[in-house]
XYZ file of C-alpha atoms in Angstrom:
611
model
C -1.865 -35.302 -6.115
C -4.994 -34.051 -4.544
C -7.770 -33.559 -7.578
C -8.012 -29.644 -6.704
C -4.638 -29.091 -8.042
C -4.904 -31.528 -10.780
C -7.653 -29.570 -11.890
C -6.261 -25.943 -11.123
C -3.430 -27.188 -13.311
C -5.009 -28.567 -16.293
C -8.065 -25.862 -16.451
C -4.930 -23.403 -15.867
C -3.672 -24.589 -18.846
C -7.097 -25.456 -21.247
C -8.005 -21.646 -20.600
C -4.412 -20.797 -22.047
C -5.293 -22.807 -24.913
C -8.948 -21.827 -25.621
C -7.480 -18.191 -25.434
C -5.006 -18.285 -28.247
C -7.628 -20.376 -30.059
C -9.394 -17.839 -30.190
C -6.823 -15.077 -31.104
C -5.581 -16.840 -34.117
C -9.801 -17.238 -35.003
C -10.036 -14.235 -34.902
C -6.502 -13.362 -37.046
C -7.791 -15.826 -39.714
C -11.396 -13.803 -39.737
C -9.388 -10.330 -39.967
C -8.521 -11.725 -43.707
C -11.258 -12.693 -44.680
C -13.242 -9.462 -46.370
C -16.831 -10.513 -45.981
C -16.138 -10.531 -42.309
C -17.612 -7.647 -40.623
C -15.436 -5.469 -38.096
C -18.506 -6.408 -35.621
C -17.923 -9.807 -35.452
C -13.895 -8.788 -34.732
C -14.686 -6.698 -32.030
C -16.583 -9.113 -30.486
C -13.971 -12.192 -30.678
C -11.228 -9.169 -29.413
C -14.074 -9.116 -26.283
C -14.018 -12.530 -26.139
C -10.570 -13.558 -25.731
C -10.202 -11.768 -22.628
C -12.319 -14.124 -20.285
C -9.958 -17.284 -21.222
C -6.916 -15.291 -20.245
C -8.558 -13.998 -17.200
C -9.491 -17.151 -15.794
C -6.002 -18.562 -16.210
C -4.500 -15.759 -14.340
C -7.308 -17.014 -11.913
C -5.983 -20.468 -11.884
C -2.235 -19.443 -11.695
C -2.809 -17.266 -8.710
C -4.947 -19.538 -6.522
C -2.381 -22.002 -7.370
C 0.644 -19.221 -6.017
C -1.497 -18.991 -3.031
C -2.216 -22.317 -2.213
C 1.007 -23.879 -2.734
C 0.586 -26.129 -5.386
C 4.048 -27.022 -5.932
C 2.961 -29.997 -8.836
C 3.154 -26.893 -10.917
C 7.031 -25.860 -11.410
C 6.517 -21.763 -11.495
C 4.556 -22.167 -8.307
C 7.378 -23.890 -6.735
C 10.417 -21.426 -7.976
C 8.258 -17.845 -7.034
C 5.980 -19.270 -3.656
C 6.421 -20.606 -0.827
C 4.500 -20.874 2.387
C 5.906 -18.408 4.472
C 5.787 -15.744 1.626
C 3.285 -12.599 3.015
C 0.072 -13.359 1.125
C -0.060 -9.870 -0.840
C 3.505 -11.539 -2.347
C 1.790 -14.642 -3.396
C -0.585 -13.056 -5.503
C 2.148 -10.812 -7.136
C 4.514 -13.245 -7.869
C 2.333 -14.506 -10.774
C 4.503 -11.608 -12.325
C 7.683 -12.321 -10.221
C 8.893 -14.452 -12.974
C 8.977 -15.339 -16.848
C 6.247 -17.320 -17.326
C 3.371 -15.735 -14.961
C 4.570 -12.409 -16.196
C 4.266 -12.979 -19.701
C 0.244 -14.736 -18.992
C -0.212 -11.135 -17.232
C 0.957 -9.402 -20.289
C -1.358 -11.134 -22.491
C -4.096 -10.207 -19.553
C -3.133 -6.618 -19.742
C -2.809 -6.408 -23.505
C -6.343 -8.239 -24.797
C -8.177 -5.810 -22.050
C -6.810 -2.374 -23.518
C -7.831 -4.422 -27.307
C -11.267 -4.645 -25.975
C -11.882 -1.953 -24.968
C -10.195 0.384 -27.955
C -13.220 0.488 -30.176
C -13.705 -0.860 -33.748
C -11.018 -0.180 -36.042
C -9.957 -1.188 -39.992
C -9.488 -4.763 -40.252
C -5.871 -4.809 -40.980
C -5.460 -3.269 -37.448
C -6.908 -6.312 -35.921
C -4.972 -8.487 -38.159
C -2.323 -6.799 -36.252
C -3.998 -7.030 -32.779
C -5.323 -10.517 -33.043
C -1.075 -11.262 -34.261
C 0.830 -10.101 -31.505
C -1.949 -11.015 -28.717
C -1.656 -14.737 -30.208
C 2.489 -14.452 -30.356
C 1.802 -12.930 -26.349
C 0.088 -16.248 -25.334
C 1.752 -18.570 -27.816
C 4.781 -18.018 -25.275
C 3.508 -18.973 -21.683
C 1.918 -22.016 -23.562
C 4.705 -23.605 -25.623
C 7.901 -21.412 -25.402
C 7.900 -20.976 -21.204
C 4.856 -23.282 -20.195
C 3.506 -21.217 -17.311
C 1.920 -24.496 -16.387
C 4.485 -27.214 -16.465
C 4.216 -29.921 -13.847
C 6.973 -30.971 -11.878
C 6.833 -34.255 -9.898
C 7.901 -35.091 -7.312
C 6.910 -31.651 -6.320
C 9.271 -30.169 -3.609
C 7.786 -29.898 0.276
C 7.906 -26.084 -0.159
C 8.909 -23.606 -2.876
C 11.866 -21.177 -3.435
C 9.699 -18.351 -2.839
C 9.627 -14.689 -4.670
C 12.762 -13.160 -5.149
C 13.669 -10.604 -1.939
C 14.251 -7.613 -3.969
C 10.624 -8.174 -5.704
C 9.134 -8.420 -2.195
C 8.321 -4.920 -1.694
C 4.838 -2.851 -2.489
C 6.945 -0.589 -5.134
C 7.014 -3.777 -7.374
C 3.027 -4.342 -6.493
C 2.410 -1.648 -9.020
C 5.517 -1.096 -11.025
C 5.050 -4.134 -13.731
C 0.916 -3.373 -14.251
C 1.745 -0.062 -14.863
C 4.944 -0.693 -17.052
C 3.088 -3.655 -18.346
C 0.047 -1.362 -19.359
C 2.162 1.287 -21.242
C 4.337 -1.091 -23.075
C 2.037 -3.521 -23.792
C -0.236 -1.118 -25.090
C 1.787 0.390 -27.740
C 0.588 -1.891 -30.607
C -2.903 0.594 -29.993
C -1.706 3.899 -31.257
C 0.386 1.968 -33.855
C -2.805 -0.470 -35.447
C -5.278 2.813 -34.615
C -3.348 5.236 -36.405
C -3.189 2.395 -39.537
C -6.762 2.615 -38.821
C -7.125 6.736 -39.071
C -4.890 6.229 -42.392
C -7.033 4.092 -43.709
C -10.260 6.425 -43.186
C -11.431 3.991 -40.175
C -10.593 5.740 -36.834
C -9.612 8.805 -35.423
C -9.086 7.828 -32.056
C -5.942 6.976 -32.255
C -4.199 10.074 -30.206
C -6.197 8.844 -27.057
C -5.080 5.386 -26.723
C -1.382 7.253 -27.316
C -1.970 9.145 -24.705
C -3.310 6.701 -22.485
C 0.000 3.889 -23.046
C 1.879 7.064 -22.718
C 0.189 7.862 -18.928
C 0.725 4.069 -18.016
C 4.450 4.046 -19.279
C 5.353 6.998 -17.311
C 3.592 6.070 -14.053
C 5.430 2.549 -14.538
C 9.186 4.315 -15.618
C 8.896 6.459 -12.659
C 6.942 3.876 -9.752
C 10.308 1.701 -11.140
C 12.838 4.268 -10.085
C 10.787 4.578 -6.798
C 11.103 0.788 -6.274
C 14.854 1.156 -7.040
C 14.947 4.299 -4.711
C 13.677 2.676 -1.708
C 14.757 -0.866 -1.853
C 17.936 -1.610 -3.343
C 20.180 0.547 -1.130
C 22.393 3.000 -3.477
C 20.722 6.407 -3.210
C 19.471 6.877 -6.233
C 15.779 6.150 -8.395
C 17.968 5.919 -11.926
C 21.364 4.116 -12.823
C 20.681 4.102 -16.784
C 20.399 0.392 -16.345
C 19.984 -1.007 -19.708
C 16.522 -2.649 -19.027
C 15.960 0.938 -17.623
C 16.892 2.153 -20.961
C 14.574 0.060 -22.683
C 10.939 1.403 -21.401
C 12.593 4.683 -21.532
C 13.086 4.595 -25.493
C 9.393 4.012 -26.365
C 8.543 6.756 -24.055
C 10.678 9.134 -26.218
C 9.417 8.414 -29.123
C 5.477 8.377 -27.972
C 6.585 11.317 -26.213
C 7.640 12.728 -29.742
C 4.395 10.974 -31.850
C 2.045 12.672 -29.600
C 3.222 16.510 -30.546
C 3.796 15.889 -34.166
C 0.997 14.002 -34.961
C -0.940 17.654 -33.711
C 0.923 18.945 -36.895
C -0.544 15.849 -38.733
C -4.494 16.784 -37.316
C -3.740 20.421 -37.922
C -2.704 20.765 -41.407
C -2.308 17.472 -42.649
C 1.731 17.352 -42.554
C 3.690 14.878 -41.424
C 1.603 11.968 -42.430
C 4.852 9.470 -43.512
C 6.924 10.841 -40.650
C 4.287 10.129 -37.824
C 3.624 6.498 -39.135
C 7.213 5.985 -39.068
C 7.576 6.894 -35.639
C 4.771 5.335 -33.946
C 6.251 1.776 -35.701
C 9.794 2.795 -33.801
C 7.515 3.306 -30.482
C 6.165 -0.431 -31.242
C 9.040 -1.744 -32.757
C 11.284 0.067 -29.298
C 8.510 -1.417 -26.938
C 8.917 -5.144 -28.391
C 13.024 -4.884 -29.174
C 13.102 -4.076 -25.193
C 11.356 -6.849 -24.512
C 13.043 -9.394 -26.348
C 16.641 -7.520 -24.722
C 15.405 -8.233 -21.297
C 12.960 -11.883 -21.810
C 16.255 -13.655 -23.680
C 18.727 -12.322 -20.773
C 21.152 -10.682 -22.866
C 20.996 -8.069 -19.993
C 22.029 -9.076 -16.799
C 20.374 -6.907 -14.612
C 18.362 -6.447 -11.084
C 15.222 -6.237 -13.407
C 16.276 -8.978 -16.021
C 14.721 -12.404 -16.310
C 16.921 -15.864 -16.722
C 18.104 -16.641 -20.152
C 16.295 -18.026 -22.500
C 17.624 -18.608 -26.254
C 14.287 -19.894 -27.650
C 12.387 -16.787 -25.947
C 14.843 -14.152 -27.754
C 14.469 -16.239 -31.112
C 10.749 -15.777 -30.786
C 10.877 -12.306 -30.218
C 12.766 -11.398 -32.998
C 10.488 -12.961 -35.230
C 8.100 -10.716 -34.109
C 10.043 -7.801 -34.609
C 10.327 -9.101 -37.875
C 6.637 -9.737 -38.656
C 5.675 -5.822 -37.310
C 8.637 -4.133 -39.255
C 7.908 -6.623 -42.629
C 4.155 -6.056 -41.889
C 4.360 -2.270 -41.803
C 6.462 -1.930 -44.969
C 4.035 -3.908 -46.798
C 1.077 -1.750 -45.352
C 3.356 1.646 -46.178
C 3.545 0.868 -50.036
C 0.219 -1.036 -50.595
C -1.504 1.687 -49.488
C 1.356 4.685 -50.251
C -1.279 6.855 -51.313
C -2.871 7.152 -48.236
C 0.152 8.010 -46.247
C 1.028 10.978 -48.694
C 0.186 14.143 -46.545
C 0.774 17.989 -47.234
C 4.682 18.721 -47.733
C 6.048 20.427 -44.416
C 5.874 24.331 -44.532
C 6.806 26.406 -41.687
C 4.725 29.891 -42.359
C 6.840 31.451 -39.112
C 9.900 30.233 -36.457
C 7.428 31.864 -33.852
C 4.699 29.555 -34.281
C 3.419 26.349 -32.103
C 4.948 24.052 -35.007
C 8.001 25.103 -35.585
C 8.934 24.805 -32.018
C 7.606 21.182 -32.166
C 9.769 20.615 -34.758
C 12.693 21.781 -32.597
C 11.502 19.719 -29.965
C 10.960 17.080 -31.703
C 14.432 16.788 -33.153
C 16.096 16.761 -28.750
C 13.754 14.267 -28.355
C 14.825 11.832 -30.762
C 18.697 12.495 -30.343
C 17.994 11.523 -26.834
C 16.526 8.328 -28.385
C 19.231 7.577 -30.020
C 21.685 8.250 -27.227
C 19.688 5.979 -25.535
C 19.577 3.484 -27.968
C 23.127 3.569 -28.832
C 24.298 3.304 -25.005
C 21.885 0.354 -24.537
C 22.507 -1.883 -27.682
C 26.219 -1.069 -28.834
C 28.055 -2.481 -25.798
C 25.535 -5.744 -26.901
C 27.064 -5.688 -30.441
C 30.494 -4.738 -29.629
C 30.202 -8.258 -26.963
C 29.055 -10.227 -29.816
C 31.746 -9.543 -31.902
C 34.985 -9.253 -29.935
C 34.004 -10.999 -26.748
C 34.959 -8.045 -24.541
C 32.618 -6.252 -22.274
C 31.713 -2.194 -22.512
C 29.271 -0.318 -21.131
C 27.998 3.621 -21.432
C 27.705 4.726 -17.836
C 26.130 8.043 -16.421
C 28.874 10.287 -17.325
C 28.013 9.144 -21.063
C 24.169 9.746 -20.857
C 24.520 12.963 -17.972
C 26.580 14.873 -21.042
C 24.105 14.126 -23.213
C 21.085 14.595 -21.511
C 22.081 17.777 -19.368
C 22.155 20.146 -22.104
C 19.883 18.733 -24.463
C 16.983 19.025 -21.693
C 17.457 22.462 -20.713
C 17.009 22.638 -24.332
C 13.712 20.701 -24.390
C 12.514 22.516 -21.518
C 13.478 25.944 -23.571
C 11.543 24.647 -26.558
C 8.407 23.998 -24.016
C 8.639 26.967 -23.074
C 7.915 29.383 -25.942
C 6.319 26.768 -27.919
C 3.154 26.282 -25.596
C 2.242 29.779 -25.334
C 2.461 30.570 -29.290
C -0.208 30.858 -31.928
C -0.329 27.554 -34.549
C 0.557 29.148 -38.155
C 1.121 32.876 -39.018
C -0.663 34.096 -36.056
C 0.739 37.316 -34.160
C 3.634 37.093 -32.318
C 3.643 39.086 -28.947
C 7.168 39.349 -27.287
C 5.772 41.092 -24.116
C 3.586 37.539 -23.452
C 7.523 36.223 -22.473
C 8.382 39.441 -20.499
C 6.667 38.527 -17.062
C 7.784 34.685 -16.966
C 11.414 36.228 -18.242
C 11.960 38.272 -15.373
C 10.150 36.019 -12.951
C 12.493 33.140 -13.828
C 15.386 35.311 -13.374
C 14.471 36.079 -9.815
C 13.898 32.900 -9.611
C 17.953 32.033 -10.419
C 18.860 35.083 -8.038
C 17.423 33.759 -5.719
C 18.564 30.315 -6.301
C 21.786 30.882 -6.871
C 21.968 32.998 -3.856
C 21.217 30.379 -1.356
C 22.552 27.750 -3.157
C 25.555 28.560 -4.301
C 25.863 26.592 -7.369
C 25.174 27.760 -10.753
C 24.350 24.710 -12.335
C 21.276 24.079 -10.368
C 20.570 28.252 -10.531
C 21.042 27.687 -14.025
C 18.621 24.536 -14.676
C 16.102 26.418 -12.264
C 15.885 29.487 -14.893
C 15.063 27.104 -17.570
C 12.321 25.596 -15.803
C 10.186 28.446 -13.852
C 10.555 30.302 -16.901
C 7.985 27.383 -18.293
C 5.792 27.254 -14.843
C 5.636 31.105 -15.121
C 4.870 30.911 -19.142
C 2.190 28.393 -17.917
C 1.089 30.369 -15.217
C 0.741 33.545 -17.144
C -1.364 31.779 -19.759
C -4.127 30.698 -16.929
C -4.449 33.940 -15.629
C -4.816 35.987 -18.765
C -6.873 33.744 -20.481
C -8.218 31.553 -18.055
C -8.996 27.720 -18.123
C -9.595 26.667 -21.663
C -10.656 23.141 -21.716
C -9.105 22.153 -24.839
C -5.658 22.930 -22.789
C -5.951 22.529 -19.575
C -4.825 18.618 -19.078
C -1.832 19.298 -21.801
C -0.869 22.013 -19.211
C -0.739 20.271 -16.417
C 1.373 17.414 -17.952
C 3.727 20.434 -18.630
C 3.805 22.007 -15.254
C 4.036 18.149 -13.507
C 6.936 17.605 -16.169
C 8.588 20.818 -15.436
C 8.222 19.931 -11.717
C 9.780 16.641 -12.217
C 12.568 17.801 -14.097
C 13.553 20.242 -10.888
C 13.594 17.143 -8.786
C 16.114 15.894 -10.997
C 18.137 18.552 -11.124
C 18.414 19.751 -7.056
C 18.438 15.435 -6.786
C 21.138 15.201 -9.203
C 23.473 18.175 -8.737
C 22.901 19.006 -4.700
C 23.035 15.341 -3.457
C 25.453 14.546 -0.659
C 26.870 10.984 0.423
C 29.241 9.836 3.207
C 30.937 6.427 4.704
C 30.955 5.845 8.102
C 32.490 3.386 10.237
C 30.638 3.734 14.190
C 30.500 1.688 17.561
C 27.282 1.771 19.790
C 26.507 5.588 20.963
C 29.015 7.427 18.942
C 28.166 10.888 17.366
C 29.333 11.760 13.732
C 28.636 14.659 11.894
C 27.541 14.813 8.855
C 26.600 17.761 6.396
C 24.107 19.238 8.484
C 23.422 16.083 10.475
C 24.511 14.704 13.919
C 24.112 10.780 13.765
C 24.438 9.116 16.715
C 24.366 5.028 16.521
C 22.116 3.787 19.336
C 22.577 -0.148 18.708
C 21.580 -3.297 17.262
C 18.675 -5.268 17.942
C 17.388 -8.892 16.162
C 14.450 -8.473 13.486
C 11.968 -11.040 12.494
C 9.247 -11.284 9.741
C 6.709 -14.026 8.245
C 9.888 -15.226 6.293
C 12.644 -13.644 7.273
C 15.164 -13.000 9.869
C 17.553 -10.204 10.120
C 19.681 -7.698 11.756
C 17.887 -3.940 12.814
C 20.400 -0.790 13.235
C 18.777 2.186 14.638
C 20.211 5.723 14.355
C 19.277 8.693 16.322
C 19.285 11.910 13.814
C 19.141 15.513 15.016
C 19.111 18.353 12.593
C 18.911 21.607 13.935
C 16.327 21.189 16.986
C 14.894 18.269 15.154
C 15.834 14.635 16.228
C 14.328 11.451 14.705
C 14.835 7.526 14.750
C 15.672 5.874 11.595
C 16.594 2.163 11.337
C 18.271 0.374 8.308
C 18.380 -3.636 8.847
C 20.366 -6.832 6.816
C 17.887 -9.340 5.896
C 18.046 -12.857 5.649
C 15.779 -14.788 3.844
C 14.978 -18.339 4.461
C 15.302 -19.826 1.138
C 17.988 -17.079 -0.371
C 21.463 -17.369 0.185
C 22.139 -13.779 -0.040
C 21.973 -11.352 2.349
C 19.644 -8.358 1.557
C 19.705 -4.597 2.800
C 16.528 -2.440 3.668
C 17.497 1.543 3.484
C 16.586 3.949 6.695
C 14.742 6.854 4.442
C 13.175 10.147 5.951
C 10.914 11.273 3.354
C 10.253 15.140 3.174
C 9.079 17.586 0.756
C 12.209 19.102 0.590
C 14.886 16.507 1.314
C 14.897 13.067 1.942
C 17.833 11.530 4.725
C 18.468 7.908 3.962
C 21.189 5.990 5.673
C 22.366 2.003 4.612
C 23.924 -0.301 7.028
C 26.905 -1.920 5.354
C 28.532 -4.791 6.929
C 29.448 -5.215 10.528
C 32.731 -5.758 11.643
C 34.425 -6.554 15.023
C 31.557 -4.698 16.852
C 31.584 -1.593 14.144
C 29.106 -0.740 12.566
C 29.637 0.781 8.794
C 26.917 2.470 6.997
C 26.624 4.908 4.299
C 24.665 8.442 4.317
C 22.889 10.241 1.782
C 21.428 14.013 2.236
C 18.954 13.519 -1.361
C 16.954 17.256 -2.292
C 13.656 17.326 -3.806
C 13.501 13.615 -4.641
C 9.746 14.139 -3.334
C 9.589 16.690 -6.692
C 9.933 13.607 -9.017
C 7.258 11.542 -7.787
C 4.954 14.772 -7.171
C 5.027 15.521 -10.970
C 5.023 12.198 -12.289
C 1.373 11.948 -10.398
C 0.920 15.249 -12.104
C 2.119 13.982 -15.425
C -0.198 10.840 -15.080
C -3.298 13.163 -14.143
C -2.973 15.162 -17.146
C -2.420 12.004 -19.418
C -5.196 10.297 -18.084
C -7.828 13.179 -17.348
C -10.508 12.696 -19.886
C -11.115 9.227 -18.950
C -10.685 9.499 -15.323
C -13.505 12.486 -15.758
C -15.292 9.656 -17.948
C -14.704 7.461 -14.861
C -15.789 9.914 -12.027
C -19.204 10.985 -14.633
C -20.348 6.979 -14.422
């Protein structure tokens, strides 16, 4: 073995030691009472450099080819594009999990000082975080003899969607132990940060959710950005309940209310955020997005979960005093709180349709052997009405006074009449009242918005809220036309045939041969005229040279309006059979998540832009 890898290897792995070292230092000085929250904040600094440099060691390793070292040898190879080397250090188990730890010590360090038991809680699940890669998965375990190449990164993970979907997920999930220690900390008269950092995992989380459905969108070849997926479902409940933490605790900073309720919730955010984990590190899900199984992994985790739910009881009724706020008292059902409340209450039945579609067909396996699952139908029933319902609640809510303050019908008379244009018009060149429907729901909140700025300006105080709003109420029509306007077709065609399709003509021109860095496939290419417009599109069959499996790479037209995406199928006796989608306003959904995100993260990206 040549010494350079020898020593990648073993400094690799001395960095991963000297990191949780120091993470369980510093959870033994958290104890200790004469130890000041200066010296804490300094080891949380600390740790981060160890952690960094092993994620240093791992990727040069990934791009070098060190295949001595066993995760190197199952996610690189070298053929693999060089962008792909350095991201499979979170292609699999073990490099993911040293990038987690990355990811979570860097948002600790950065937080601020807080109450010592929230670093006791820090410095605890950082040290569980790297306890893993370095005695549960060993991201550096040697293999010898090493093999003359590696297996390389899965195909599916070999696309730029999956570049950025894991940081961001990473960032958001990871992060949720921050508004759950910093709120502790706010309790316990320390810090009153703790709504920032809430809003900043929440940003992350729903960059990450929705860059996820993009991946899935362009890459795996159904159509669609969301199948409910169960490890789907499992970033998605933490964001409901953050979601949810972030409006009531306003109640809490307003008048004081809520105090037992919000604590409660932000522990189901953390609690939701590490449960999800555990479901998709132990590979009880088998999914696209799932991990290999691993018994000891899932035992691990649920200690954890059992630590952080033990841990907050404990803190609850040692310090019960603390958590007793003003009783709940609703001076007026047209005030800013009540229609929190109401929103507050869709929000988390949502969560627990979520939850119970996710975990119950686990249970019900457990027990009787058989396999369930709760498909779309189950979660489209759901979720249909109860978000025109959220959307209603938005609606009113933003616009009115907190308390007893005066109520002013004629404020809704404008958006009112403007939204119901708005489904006129809708309904009149659509055709369907569904959509016409959801669309009266959700202008009526961009015009309730929209009315606000122009009578009373831009109020800095609301401004970023509001444009989370209108970039949520812009995603939520992309759903909606996506979801309820979508057309598909199946096509069997031989070279230079015309079909038709909705308002398509799509004429096959041929097949050619396709060749990448590591790869070899098998390139269709479609001629598409609409109206007076024709373009190319090509959709190709991949094959990899260390997978045994076949992969498919979607034709997509990306527009504002509609998207055209086309998948070539199988070839058979000189036919070619694909399948079609027309997809509306798909572009909507990634528009207002960047929206979303902007709003979420505005104060510190102005903090970032002032330096």
């Amino acid at each position: 073995m040549d010494n350079s890898v020898f020593l990648t290897l073993k400094s690799g792995q001395i960095f991963l030691y000297i990191s949780l070292f120091t993470s369980i230092f510093g959870l033994v000085l958290s104890m200790k009472k004469d130890v000041g929250v200066d010296i804490l904040s300094k080891i949380e600094k600390l740790v981060v450099v160890p952690i960094l440099l092993s994620c240093i060691n791992l990727v040069i390793a990934l791009v070098r080819g060190d295949f001595f070292i066993k995760f190197v040898a199952e996610h690189s190879n070298s053929h693999l594009p060089f962008i792909y080397k350095i991201t499979a250090l979170w292609g699999g188990q073990e490099g993911s999990l040293l990038l987690w730890s990355l990811l979570l010590s860097v948002q600790l360090a950065i937080s601020g000082k807080k109450h010592r038991i929230s670093y006791a809680l820090n410095f605890f699940t950082l040290s569980f975080f790297l306890f893993l890669p370095a005695f549960i998965t060993k991201t550096f375990e040697f293999v010898y003899p090493p093999p003359e190449d590696g297996r390389e990164l899965n195909p599916l993970l070999q696309h730029f969607g999956m570049v950025l979907h894991p940081i961001f997920l990473y960032l958001g999930l990871t992060g949720t132990i921050l508004p759950f220690s910093l709120y502790i900390s706010k309790i316990l008269g320390f810090e009153k940060n703790y709504r920032k950092w809430a809003v900043f995992n929440w940003s992350w989380l729903t960059l990450g959710i929705v860059v996820g459905g993009w991946w899935a969108y362009s890459e795996l070849g159904w159509g669609g950005y969301w199948a409910w997926d169960p490890v789907e479902n499992v970033s998605f409940a933490p964001w409901l309940t953050l979601t949810t933490f972030l409006h009531t605790s306003m109640l809490e900073d307003k008048f004081k209310q809520l105090r037992t309720f919000n604590f409660i919730l932000i522990t189901i955010t953390f609690v939701s955020a590490m449960v999800g984990t555990f479901l998709v590190r132990s590979g009880m899900f088998i999914s696209v997005h799932s991990f290999v199984q691993n018994p000891e992994l899932g035992i691990a985790f649920l200690v954890l979960v059992a630590v952080i739910i033990s841990s907050s009881i404990y803190i609850y009724f040692s310090q019960r005093e603390k958590f007793q706020g003003k009783d709940l008292k609703v001076k007026s059902v047209f005030s800013r709180e009540f229609f929190i409340l109401l929103g507050t209450s869709v929000l988390l039945t949502m969560w627990v349709t979520v939850v119970l579609g996710t975990i119950f067909p686990v249970i019900y396996e457990s027990i009787t052997g058989d396999k369930i699952s709760f498909g779309k139908p189950y979660y489209n029933k759901i979720f249909g009405p109860l978000s025109l319902f959220l959307i209603l609640f938005m609606s009113i809510g933003q616009y009115l006074p907190w308390g007893e303050g005066k109520y002013k019908l004629k404020n809704y008379i404008t958006p009112l009449l403007l939204s119901t244009l708005a489904f006129i018009i809708t309904f009149a060149f659509v055709g369907e009242f569904e959509i016409a429907f959801s669309m009266l729901f959700i202008s009526f909140g961009l015009f309730v918005i929209l009315r606000e700025f122009i009578r009373d300006g831009i109020k800095s105080g609301r401004i970023l809220p509001m444009i989370s709003h209108i970039g949520f109420f812009i995603l939520c029509s992309g759903i909606a036309f996506s979801q309820l306007l979508y057309k598909e077709g199946e096509f069997g065609m031989l070279p230079e045939e015309k079909v038709e399709f909705d308002k398509y003509t799509i004429k096959f021109l041929g097949l050619e041969n396709s060749k990448g860095p590591n790869w070899e496939g098998i390139r269709a290419t479609f001629e598409i005229q609409e109206n007076s417009e024709k373009f190319k599109i090509s959709s190709e069959k991949r094959m990899y040279l260390t997978w045994d499996e076949p992969t498919t790479e979607a034709g997509i037209k990306y527009g504002l309006f509609e998207d055209f995406y086309i998948v070539f199928i199988k070839l058979e006796e000189g036919k070619i059979f694909v399948k079609v989608w027309h997809n509306p306003a798909v572009s909507f959904i990634w528009i207002g998540t960047a929206i979303m995100f902007i709003g979420g993260m505005g104060k510190f990206l102005k903090k970032i832009l002032k330096k």
